[in-house]
Coordinates of C-alpha atoms in Angstrom, one line a residue:
Chain Y
M1 CA 0.0 0.0 0.0
A2 CA 2.8 2.4 1.0
M3 CA 4.5 1.5 -2.3
Q4 CA 1.4 2.3 -4.2
V5 CA 1.1 5.7 -2.6
K6 CA 4.7 6.5 -3.3
K7 CA 4.3 5.6 -6.9
T8 CA 1.3 7.8 -7.2
L9 CA 3.1 10.7 -5.5
L10 CA 6.0 10.2 -7.9
R11 CA 3.8 10.5 -10.8
R12 CA 2.1 13.5 -9.4
A13 CA 5.5 15.1 -9.0
L14 CA 6.3 14.5 -12.6
E15 CA 3.1 16.3 -13.5
Y16 CA 4.6 19.5 -12.2
K17 CA 7.0 19.4 -15.1
P18 CA 4.7 19.4 -18.0
I19 CA 6.1 19.5 -21.5
L20 CA 2.7 20.7 -23.0
K21 CA 0.1 22.7 -21.2
S22 CA -3.0 24.6 -22.3
E23 CA -4.7 27.5 -20.6
K24 CA -8.2 28.5 -21.4
L25 CA -8.0 26.9 -24.8
N26 CA -11.0 27.6 -27.0
V27 CA -11.5 26.4 -30.5
W28 CA -14.2 27.3 -33.0
Y29 CA -14.9 25.7 -36.4
G30 CA -17.0 28.4 -37.9
R31 CA -19.8 28.7 -35.4
V32 CA -19.2 25.3 -33.7
H33 CA -17.5 25.8 -30.4
A34 CA -15.4 22.6 -30.4
L35 CA -13.2 23.2 -27.3
K36 CA -14.3 25.1 -24.3
D37 CA -11.9 26.5 -21.7
V38 CA -9.6 23.6 -21.9
D39 CA -6.8 23.5 -19.3
V40 CA -4.7 20.4 -19.8
I41 CA -1.3 19.1 -18.7
I42 CA 0.8 16.7 -20.7
P43 CA 3.8 15.3 -18.7
S44 CA 7.1 14.7 -20.3
K45 CA 8.2 11.3 -21.6
R46 CA 5.0 9.6 -20.6
I47 CA 2.0 8.2 -22.5
T48 CA -1.1 10.4 -22.1
A49 CA -4.4 9.2 -23.5
I50 CA -7.1 11.6 -24.5
M51 CA -10.4 9.7 -24.2
G52 CA -14.0 10.6 -25.0
P53 CA -16.9 9.8 -27.2
S54 CA -16.6 10.6 -30.9
G55 CA -17.1 14.2 -31.7
C56 CA -16.2 15.4 -28.2
G57 CA -13.2 17.4 -29.4
K58 CA -10.3 15.0 -28.6
S59 CA -8.8 15.2 -32.1
T60 CA -9.2 18.9 -32.1
L61 CA -7.3 19.1 -28.8
L62 CA -4.5 17.0 -30.4
K63 CA -4.3 19.2 -33.4
A64 CA -4.1 22.3 -31.2
F65 CA -0.8 21.0 -30.0
N66 CA 1.0 21.2 -33.4
R67 CA -1.0 24.1 -34.8
L68 CA -2.6 22.0 -37.5
L69 CA -5.9 23.5 -36.6
E70 CA -5.2 26.7 -38.3
V71 CA -4.6 24.8 -41.6
E72 CA -8.2 23.5 -41.3
G73 CA -9.4 27.1 -40.8
A74 CA -10.3 26.8 -37.1
R75 CA -10.1 29.8 -34.8
V76 CA -8.0 29.3 -31.7
E77 CA -8.0 31.3 -28.5
G78 CA -6.1 30.8 -25.3
K79 CA -2.6 29.6 -24.8
V80 CA -0.7 26.4 -25.4
Y81 CA 2.7 26.2 -23.8
F82 CA 5.4 23.9 -25.2
H83 CA 8.0 23.9 -22.5
D84 CA 7.5 27.6 -21.5
V85 CA 6.8 29.0 -25.0
D86 CA 3.3 29.9 -26.1
I87 CA 3.2 28.2 -29.5
Y88 CA 0.4 30.6 -30.6
S89 CA 2.4 33.7 -30.0
D90 CA 3.3 35.7 -33.0
S91 CA 7.1 35.1 -32.7
V92 CA 6.7 31.3 -33.0
D93 CA 6.5 29.8 -36.5
P94 CA 4.3 26.7 -36.9
Y95 CA 7.0 24.8 -38.9
T96 CA 9.4 24.7 -36.0
I97 CA 6.6 23.6 -33.7
R98 CA 5.5 20.8 -36.0
R99 CA 9.1 19.5 -36.2
K100 CA 9.3 19.3 -32.5
I101 CA 5.7 17.9 -32.1
G102 CA 5.1 15.2 -34.6
M103 CA 1.8 13.7 -35.6
V104 CA 0.4 10.3 -36.7
F105 CA -3.1 10.2 -38.1
Q106 CA -6.0 7.9 -37.8
K107 CA -5.7 6.4 -41.2
P108 CA -2.1 5.6 -42.2
I109 CA -1.2 8.3 -44.6
P110 CA 1.9 7.3 -46.5
L111 CA 2.9 10.0 -48.9
P112 CA 2.7 9.0 -52.6
M113 CA 6.4 8.2 -52.9
S114 CA 8.7 5.3 -52.0
I115 CA 9.2 3.9 -48.5
Y116 CA 12.6 5.5 -48.3
D117 CA 11.4 8.9 -49.4
N118 CA 8.6 8.8 -46.9
V119 CA 11.0 8.5 -44.0
A120 CA 13.5 10.9 -45.5
Y121 CA 10.8 13.5 -46.3
G122 CA 10.9 15.4 -43.1
L123 CA 14.7 15.8 -43.2
R124 CA 14.6 16.8 -46.8
V125 CA 12.2 19.6 -46.3
N126 CA 14.4 20.7 -43.6
G127 CA 17.3 21.0 -46.0
V128 CA 19.2 17.8 -45.4
K129 CA 20.8 16.6 -48.6
D130 CA 23.6 14.4 -47.4
K131 CA 22.9 11.0 -48.8
R132 CA 24.8 9.1 -46.1
L133 CA 23.0 10.9 -43.3
L134 CA 19.7 10.3 -44.9
D135 CA 20.5 6.6 -45.3
E136 CA 21.4 6.4 -41.7
V137 CA 18.3 8.2 -40.4
V138 CA 16.0 6.1 -42.6
R139 CA 17.5 2.9 -41.3
E140 CA 17.7 3.9 -37.7
N141 CA 14.0 4.9 -37.6
L142 CA 12.7 2.0 -39.6
E143 CA 14.6 -0.2 -37.1
K144 CA 13.0 1.7 -34.2
V145 CA 9.5 0.8 -35.4
G146 CA 10.5 -2.7 -36.3
L147 CA 10.0 -2.3 -40.0
W148 CA 13.6 -2.5 -41.2
D149 CA 13.8 -6.2 -41.7
E150 CA 10.5 -6.3 -43.5
V151 CA 11.3 -3.6 -46.0
K152 CA 15.1 -3.3 -46.3
D153 CA 15.2 -5.0 -49.7
R154 CA 12.4 -2.8 -51.2
L155 CA 13.1 0.7 -49.9
R156 CA 12.4 2.1 -53.4
D157 CA 9.0 0.4 -53.6
S158 CA 5.9 2.6 -53.3
A159 CA 4.8 2.9 -49.7
F160 CA 1.3 1.9 -50.8
N161 CA 2.5 -1.6 -51.3
L162 CA 2.8 -2.1 -47.5
S163 CA 0.0 -3.5 -45.4
G164 CA -2.1 -1.1 -43.2
G165 CA -0.2 -1.9 -40.1
Q166 CA 3.2 -1.5 -41.8
Q167 CA 2.0 1.8 -43.3
Q168 CA 1.2 3.0 -39.8
R169 CA 4.5 2.0 -38.5
L170 CA 6.1 3.7 -41.5
C171 CA 4.2 6.9 -40.6
I172 CA 5.6 6.6 -37.0
A173 CA 9.1 6.2 -38.4
R174 CA 8.6 9.2 -40.6
A175 CA 7.4 11.3 -37.6
L176 CA 10.4 10.1 -35.5
A177 CA 12.9 10.9 -38.3
V178 CA 12.8 14.7 -37.6
E179 CA 13.6 14.0 -34.0
P180 CA 10.5 15.4 -32.3
E181 CA 10.1 15.6 -28.5
V182 CA 6.4 14.9 -28.6
I183 CA 4.4 12.5 -30.8
L184 CA 0.7 13.0 -31.2
L185 CA -1.3 10.0 -32.4
D186 CA -4.9 10.4 -33.5
E187 CA -6.6 7.0 -33.0
P188 CA -3.6 5.3 -34.7
T189 CA -4.9 1.8 -34.5
S190 CA -8.6 2.3 -35.2
S191 CA -8.3 1.1 -38.8
L192 CA -5.9 -1.8 -38.0
D193 CA -6.4 -5.4 -37.2
P194 CA -5.7 -6.7 -33.7
A195 CA -2.2 -8.1 -34.4
S196 CA -1.1 -4.8 -36.0
T197 CA -2.7 -2.9 -33.1
K198 CA -0.7 -5.0 -30.6
R199 CA 2.5 -4.2 -32.4
I200 CA 1.9 -0.5 -32.5
E201 CA 0.9 -0.5 -28.8
E202 CA 4.1 -2.3 -27.9
L203 CA 6.1 0.1 -30.0
L204 CA 4.5 3.1 -28.3
K205 CA 5.4 1.7 -24.9
R206 CA 8.9 1.2 -26.0
L207 CA 9.1 4.8 -27.3
S208 CA 7.6 6.4 -24.2
G209 CA 11.0 6.3 -22.5
D210 CA 12.4 8.7 -25.0
Y211 CA 9.4 10.6 -26.3
T212 CA 6.3 12.3 -24.9
I213 CA 3.4 10.4 -26.4
V214 CA -0.2 11.8 -26.6
I215 CA -2.7 9.3 -28.0
V216 CA -6.3 10.0 -28.8
T217 CA -8.4 6.9 -28.4
H218 CA -12.1 6.1 -28.0
N219 CA -11.0 2.6 -26.8
V220 CA -11.0 2.5 -23.0
H221 CA -9.0 -0.7 -23.0
Q222 CA -6.3 0.7 -25.1
A223 CA -6.1 3.7 -22.8
M224 CA -5.9 1.3 -19.8
R225 CA -3.1 -0.8 -21.5
L226 CA -1.0 2.2 -22.5
A227 CA -1.6 5.4 -20.6
E228 CA 0.0 6.7 -17.4
R229 CA -2.1 9.8 -17.6
V230 CA -5.6 10.1 -18.9
V231 CA -7.6 13.1 -20.1
F232 CA -11.3 12.6 -20.4
I233 CA -13.2 15.0 -22.7
F234 CA -16.9 15.4 -23.1
E235 CA -18.7 17.9 -25.4
G236 CA -15.6 20.0 -25.7
R237 CA -14.8 20.3 -22.0
I238 CA -12.3 18.5 -19.8
V239 CA -14.3 16.3 -17.4
E240 CA -11.4 14.8 -15.6
Q241 CA -7.6 14.4 -16.0
G242 CA -5.0 12.8 -13.9
D243 CA -3.2 9.6 -13.1
A244 CA -4.5 6.8 -15.3
E245 CA -4.7 4.1 -12.6
E246 CA -6.5 6.4 -10.3
I247 CA -9.0 7.5 -12.8
F248 CA -9.8 4.0 -14.0
K249 CA -10.1 2.8 -10.4
N250 CA -12.0 5.8 -8.8
P251 CA -13.4 8.1 -11.4
R252 CA -14.6 11.3 -9.8
S253 CA -17.2 12.2 -12.4
I254 CA -20.2 10.0 -13.1
L255 CA -19.6 10.7 -16.8
T256 CA -16.2 9.2 -16.7
K257 CA -17.5 6.3 -14.7
A258 CA -20.2 5.6 -17.2
Y259 CA -17.8 6.0 -20.1
I260 CA -15.3 3.6 -18.6
K261 CA -18.0 1.1 -17.9
G262 CA -19.0 1.3 -21.6
D263 CA -22.4 2.9 -21.1
F264 CA -21.7 5.1 -24.1
S265 CA -19.0 5.6 -26.6
Chain K
M1 CA -44.9 0.0 -70.9
R2 CA -45.0 0.4 -74.6
G3 CA -44.4 4.1 -74.1
E4 CA -41.3 3.2 -72.2
G5 CA -40.0 1.2 -75.1
L6 CA -40.7 4.0 -77.5
I7 CA -38.8 6.5 -75.4
K8 CA -35.9 4.2 -75.0
T9 CA -35.7 3.7 -78.7
F10 CA -36.0 7.4 -79.5
T11 CA -33.3 8.4 -77.0
F12 CA -31.1 5.7 -78.3
L13 CA -31.4 7.0 -81.8
C14 CA -30.6 10.5 -80.7
A15 CA -27.5 9.2 -78.9
G16 CA -26.5 7.0 -81.8
S17 CA -26.8 9.9 -84.2
S18 CA -23.7 11.6 -82.8
I19 CA -21.6 8.5 -83.6
L20 CA -23.2 8.4 -87.0
V21 CA -22.2 12.0 -87.7
V22 CA -18.6 11.4 -86.6
F23 CA -18.4 8.4 -88.9
L24 CA -20.0 10.1 -91.8
I25 CA -17.7 13.1 -91.5
F26 CA -14.6 11.0 -91.1
G27 CA -15.7 8.7 -93.9
Y28 CA -16.4 11.5 -96.3
T29 CA -13.2 13.4 -95.5
L30 CA -11.2 10.1 -95.9
S31 CA -12.8 9.2 -99.2
E32 CA -12.0 12.7 -100.6
G33 CA -8.5 12.9 -99.2
L34 CA -7.3 9.3 -99.6
P35 CA -6.7 9.5 -103.4
V36 CA -4.2 12.3 -102.9
L37 CA -2.6 10.6 -100.0
M38 CA -2.2 7.5 -102.1
K39 CA -0.9 9.4 -105.1
Y40 CA 1.7 11.5 -103.3
G41 CA 2.5 9.0 -100.5
L42 CA 4.9 10.0 -97.8
S43 CA 6.0 13.0 -99.8
F44 CA 2.8 14.7 -98.9
L45 CA 4.0 14.9 -95.3
T46 CA 7.7 15.4 -96.0
G47 CA 7.7 17.5 -99.1
L48 CA 9.2 21.0 -98.8
H49 CA 7.1 22.7 -101.5
W50 CA 3.4 23.5 -101.6
K51 CA 2.7 24.7 -105.1
P52 CA -0.9 23.7 -106.1
Y53 CA -0.8 25.9 -109.2
A54 CA 2.4 24.7 -110.6
D55 CA 2.5 22.2 -113.4
P56 CA 2.7 19.5 -112.2
P57 CA 1.3 20.7 -108.8
Q58 CA 3.4 20.0 -105.7
F59 CA 1.8 19.2 -102.4
G60 CA 4.5 19.1 -99.8
L61 CA 3.2 19.8 -96.3
L62 CA 6.3 19.8 -94.2
P63 CA 6.6 23.6 -93.8
T64 CA 3.0 23.8 -92.8
I65 CA 3.3 21.0 -90.3
I66 CA 6.4 22.7 -88.8
G67 CA 4.4 25.9 -88.8
T68 CA 1.6 24.2 -86.9
L69 CA 3.9 22.6 -84.4
S70 CA 5.8 25.8 -83.8
V71 CA 2.8 28.0 -83.3
S72 CA 1.1 25.4 -81.0
G73 CA 4.3 24.6 -79.2
L74 CA 5.0 28.2 -78.5
A75 CA 1.4 28.7 -77.3
I76 CA 1.7 25.8 -74.9
S77 CA 5.1 26.9 -73.6
I78 CA 3.5 30.3 -72.8
A79 CA 0.2 28.9 -71.5
A80 CA 1.4 25.9 -69.5
P81 CA 3.6 27.6 -66.9
I82 CA 1.2 30.5 -66.4
G83 CA -1.8 28.1 -66.3
I84 CA -0.2 25.7 -63.9
L85 CA 0.9 28.5 -61.5
A86 CA -2.6 30.0 -61.8
A87 CA -4.1 26.6 -61.0
I88 CA -1.8 26.3 -57.9
Y89 CA -2.9 29.7 -56.8
L90 CA -6.6 28.9 -57.2
A91 CA -6.5 25.5 -55.7
E92 CA -4.0 26.1 -52.9
Y93 CA -3.6 29.7 -52.0
S94 CA -6.8 31.6 -52.8
G95 CA -8.6 30.0 -49.9
G96 CA -12.0 30.6 -51.6
G97 CA -11.5 34.4 -51.2
F98 CA -12.3 37.4 -53.3
F99 CA -9.7 36.7 -55.9
K100 CA -10.8 33.2 -56.5
N101 CA -14.3 34.3 -57.0
L102 CA -13.0 36.9 -59.5
I103 CA -10.5 34.8 -61.3
E104 CA -12.5 31.6 -61.9
P105 CA -15.5 33.3 -63.6
A106 CA -13.1 35.5 -65.6
T107 CA -11.3 32.3 -66.7
Q108 CA -14.5 30.8 -67.8
L109 CA -15.4 34.0 -69.7
L110 CA -12.1 33.7 -71.6
V111 CA -13.4 30.4 -72.9
S112 CA -16.6 31.9 -74.2
I113 CA -14.9 34.7 -76.2
P114 CA -15.5 33.7 -79.8
S115 CA -12.1 32.9 -81.4
V116 CA -12.7 35.3 -84.3
V117 CA -12.9 38.1 -81.7
L118 CA -9.6 37.1 -80.2
G119 CA -8.1 36.9 -83.6
F120 CA -9.5 40.3 -84.5
I121 CA -7.9 41.8 -81.3
G122 CA -4.7 40.1 -82.3
L123 CA -4.9 41.6 -85.7
V124 CA -5.6 45.2 -84.8
F125 CA -3.6 45.3 -81.5
L126 CA -1.1 42.5 -81.1
V127 CA 0.3 42.4 -84.7
P128 CA 1.0 46.2 -84.9
T129 CA 2.5 46.2 -81.4
L130 CA 4.8 43.3 -82.3
A131 CA 5.7 45.1 -85.5
K132 CA 6.6 48.3 -83.6
I133 CA 8.7 46.4 -81.1
F134 CA 10.5 43.9 -83.3
G135 CA 10.1 45.4 -86.7
G136 CA 8.8 43.6 -89.7
W137 CA 5.1 43.0 -90.3
G138 CA 4.2 41.6 -86.9
F139 CA 2.4 38.7 -88.5
S140 CA 4.4 35.8 -87.0
I141 CA 4.6 32.6 -85.1
L142 CA 5.0 34.8 -82.0
A143 CA 1.6 36.5 -82.7
G144 CA -0.1 33.2 -83.3
G145 CA 1.5 31.7 -80.2
I146 CA 0.3 34.5 -78.0
V147 CA -3.3 34.4 -79.3
L148 CA -3.4 30.7 -79.0
A149 CA -1.9 30.8 -75.5
A150 CA -4.8 33.1 -74.4
M151 CA -7.2 30.5 -75.9
T152 CA -5.7 27.4 -74.3
L153 CA -4.9 29.0 -70.9
P154 CA -8.4 28.6 -69.4
H155 CA -8.5 24.9 -70.3
I156 CA -5.1 24.3 -68.6
I157 CA -6.1 26.3 -65.6
C158 CA -9.5 24.5 -65.2
I159 CA -8.2 20.9 -65.6
S160 CA -5.0 21.5 -63.6
S161 CA -6.8 23.1 -60.7
D162 CA -9.3 20.3 -60.6
A163 CA -6.4 17.8 -60.6
I164 CA -4.7 19.6 -57.8
R165 CA -7.9 19.8 -55.7
A166 CA -8.4 16.1 -56.2
V167 CA -5.2 15.3 -54.3
P168 CA -6.4 14.0 -50.9
R169 CA -6.2 16.7 -48.2
E170 CA -4.6 14.2 -45.8
Y171 CA -1.4 14.3 -47.9
R172 CA -1.1 18.0 -47.2
Y173 CA -1.7 17.5 -43.5
A174 CA 0.8 14.7 -43.3
S175 CA 3.4 16.9 -45.0
L176 CA 2.7 20.0 -42.9
A177 CA 2.8 17.9 -39.7
L178 CA 6.4 17.1 -40.6
G179 CA 7.3 20.8 -40.6
A180 CA 7.1 21.3 -44.3
S181 CA 6.1 24.7 -45.5
K182 CA 3.1 25.2 -47.7
W183 CA 5.1 25.6 -50.9
Q184 CA 7.3 22.6 -50.0
T185 CA 4.1 20.6 -49.6
V186 CA 2.7 21.8 -52.9
R187 CA 6.0 21.2 -54.8
R188 CA 7.0 17.8 -53.2
V189 CA 3.6 16.2 -52.6
V190 CA 0.7 17.8 -54.2
L191 CA 2.1 18.5 -57.7
P192 CA 3.6 15.0 -58.1
A193 CA 0.3 13.5 -57.1
A194 CA -1.6 15.7 -59.6
R195 CA 1.0 15.3 -62.3
S196 CA -1.2 13.1 -64.6
G197 CA -4.1 15.6 -64.5
I198 CA -1.7 18.5 -65.2
L199 CA -0.1 16.6 -68.1
A200 CA -3.5 15.8 -69.5
S201 CA -4.4 19.5 -69.4
I202 CA -1.3 20.4 -71.3
I203 CA -2.0 17.7 -73.9
L204 CA -5.6 18.8 -74.3
G205 CA -4.4 22.4 -74.7
L206 CA -2.0 21.3 -77.4
G207 CA -4.9 19.5 -79.2
N208 CA -7.0 22.6 -79.0
A209 CA -4.1 24.7 -80.3
I210 CA -3.5 22.4 -83.3
G211 CA -7.2 22.4 -84.2
E212 CA -7.8 26.1 -83.7
T213 CA -8.4 28.0 -86.9
M214 CA -9.9 31.5 -87.0
A215 CA -7.9 33.3 -84.4
V216 CA -4.6 31.9 -85.5
L217 CA -5.3 32.4 -89.2
M218 CA -5.7 36.1 -88.7
V219 CA -2.3 36.8 -87.1
I220 CA 0.3 34.3 -88.6
G221 CA 0.7 35.9 -92.0
N222 CA 0.0 32.8 -94.2
P223 CA 2.8 33.3 -96.8
E224 CA 1.8 32.5 -100.4
V225 CA 4.6 29.9 -100.6
P226 CA 5.0 28.2 -97.3
Y227 CA 8.6 27.9 -96.1
I228 CA 10.2 26.3 -93.1
P229 CA 10.4 29.1 -90.4
T230 CA 13.8 29.8 -88.9
S231 CA 12.6 32.2 -86.1
I232 CA 9.5 33.0 -84.2
F233 CA 9.2 36.3 -86.2
D234 CA 8.7 34.4 -89.4
R235 CA 5.3 34.2 -91.0
V236 CA 3.9 30.7 -91.3
R237 CA 1.0 28.7 -92.5
V238 CA -0.8 26.1 -90.3
L239 CA -2.8 23.1 -91.4
T240 CA -6.2 24.7 -90.6
S241 CA -5.4 28.1 -92.2
T242 CA -4.3 26.3 -95.4
I243 CA -7.7 24.8 -95.8
V244 CA -9.6 28.0 -95.2
I245 CA -7.4 30.1 -97.5
E246 CA -7.3 27.7 -100.4
F247 CA -10.7 26.1 -100.6
N248 CA -12.2 29.2 -102.1
Y249 CA -9.9 28.9 -105.1
A250 CA -9.6 25.2 -105.4
V251 CA -11.6 23.6 -108.3
W252 CA -14.0 20.9 -107.1
G253 CA -12.6 17.5 -107.8
S254 CA -9.1 18.7 -108.4
D255 CA -6.0 17.4 -106.7
Q256 CA -5.8 20.7 -104.8
M257 CA -9.3 20.2 -103.3
R258 CA -8.5 16.6 -102.4
A259 CA -5.2 17.7 -100.8
L260 CA -7.2 20.0 -98.6
F261 CA -9.4 17.1 -97.5
A262 CA -6.2 15.1 -96.9
I263 CA -5.1 17.9 -94.5
G264 CA -8.4 17.5 -92.9
V265 CA -7.7 13.8 -92.4
I266 CA -4.3 14.6 -90.8
L267 CA -5.9 17.1 -88.5
F268 CA -8.6 14.7 -87.5
I269 CA -6.0 12.0 -86.7
I270 CA -3.8 14.4 -84.7
T271 CA -6.6 15.8 -82.6
A272 CA -8.2 12.4 -82.0
A273 CA -4.8 11.0 -81.0
V274 CA -4.2 13.9 -78.6
N275 CA -7.6 13.6 -77.0
L276 CA -7.3 9.8 -76.6
L277 CA -3.9 10.3 -75.1
A278 CA -5.2 12.8 -72.6
F279 CA -8.2 10.7 -71.6
H280 CA -5.9 7.7 -71.2
I281 CA -3.7 9.7 -68.8
L282 CA -6.7 11.1 -67.0
G283 CA -8.2 7.6 -66.7
G284 CA -5.0 6.4 -65.1
R285 CA -5.0 9.1 -62.5
I286 CA -6.5 7.1 -59.8
H287 CA -3.7 4.5 -60.1
A288 CA -1.1 7.2 -60.7
K289 CA -1.9 8.6 -57.3
E290 CA -0.7 5.4 -55.7
I291 CA 2.5 5.8 -57.8

């Protein structure tokens, strides 16, 4: 019991050193108020799961973290701090932010180019031309996601020839190649079969030692398996956030309780 | 039920009539043009001299073919870069704003200007201007190329911007999420993914340019004796203008008249081939997207 308390306290302590933090974050799509006064804390080098029913704003919150929202024409108010910098302040350019905060989408989106070029893409747009360095980075990151042995003989093949699960791992490798600090994942396994899902989950656990991982999921069990911290959103508002174990054991809100039980999804 | 059958038959006949018309026109053109093609053989295409009134008459089309290709080629090399950049602006940068709502209808309007009006403007404005700047008469490949570029531009803009818009939005997000700028995303991801549609727009524009008659006829000078041009300031004949200029003077049933029909056959084949090629490329777009 004492051990348990200690562990919890340790986790809490870590929360005081958030890598990402939002303050009074509000997002509108046209007239739709998608996020309402969201204050959220994402601890460094942990897996945080953002849970909630579909349409509750969890993907919106994720996209607020790498300023992809403005590309979709959403209006953002409030602050999002990355370390101590407000990423929405005028002096910050979104490209730098997106290099530091990578993203993997719901459907695997390989770019229409070869496997190699997909992984090298992020470096190339950042001006890296050195062939040897590119080779090295491509190999290193494909190894990280466990794809190297499967594709090393066909790096020049189209990325579309890979299976769905392989494509998603390729997308993770591509995101890792620009050396981000945070990886945002938007329901990365929802279009994959159970075996591929398991591989990705194991991969994320392995990566969480080196990267901050934020995963949006509507699958409670996935959140239980992966997350150390949980954020529960409902209708654009944060209902509850905190230590995963604690929330799954003793949810404070009846909404969270009902959602965890599976009363709605 | 019997009424249904009648309507089906009637609509079928109407639909079938278009095929019939195409075959009748091609058949007639071919039957009139074929004897000359047979008689002069390959020299019809490769001969250097077009002298229908000489004795014996000579029907060498090479200078005219080169004239056609140079005017159309110049038109496309003007219209393609402008058209593609305009399409990129409309599809990627305009954001549905004021300029998009201004440019797109204006582009459509450019299509609806009758070609003879464009040719007339070319004749009274462009040709004298070119003469003033470069000397000479002003009637030239350059004048024809500019007028034709104005005519093919809207087609290139329209088809290219459609092709660019058809690229899945997710590709853009995936690229931006890796820290790429908008232009990097357009250049490295969007344009390669849309390349088949863009290529098709250029080929269709080329087909339009080759088949276009009135506007180009009015500004290229049409020398009495066609010669192989050596610069873009030379006057040329094109295939279409040759038919228009000579058919008034050609005696019905003469080799000259038949030669004009033979030009018609050649034009028909070129434009059909170009259109088929473009549609083939467009049809392959879905696959091309996945490399």
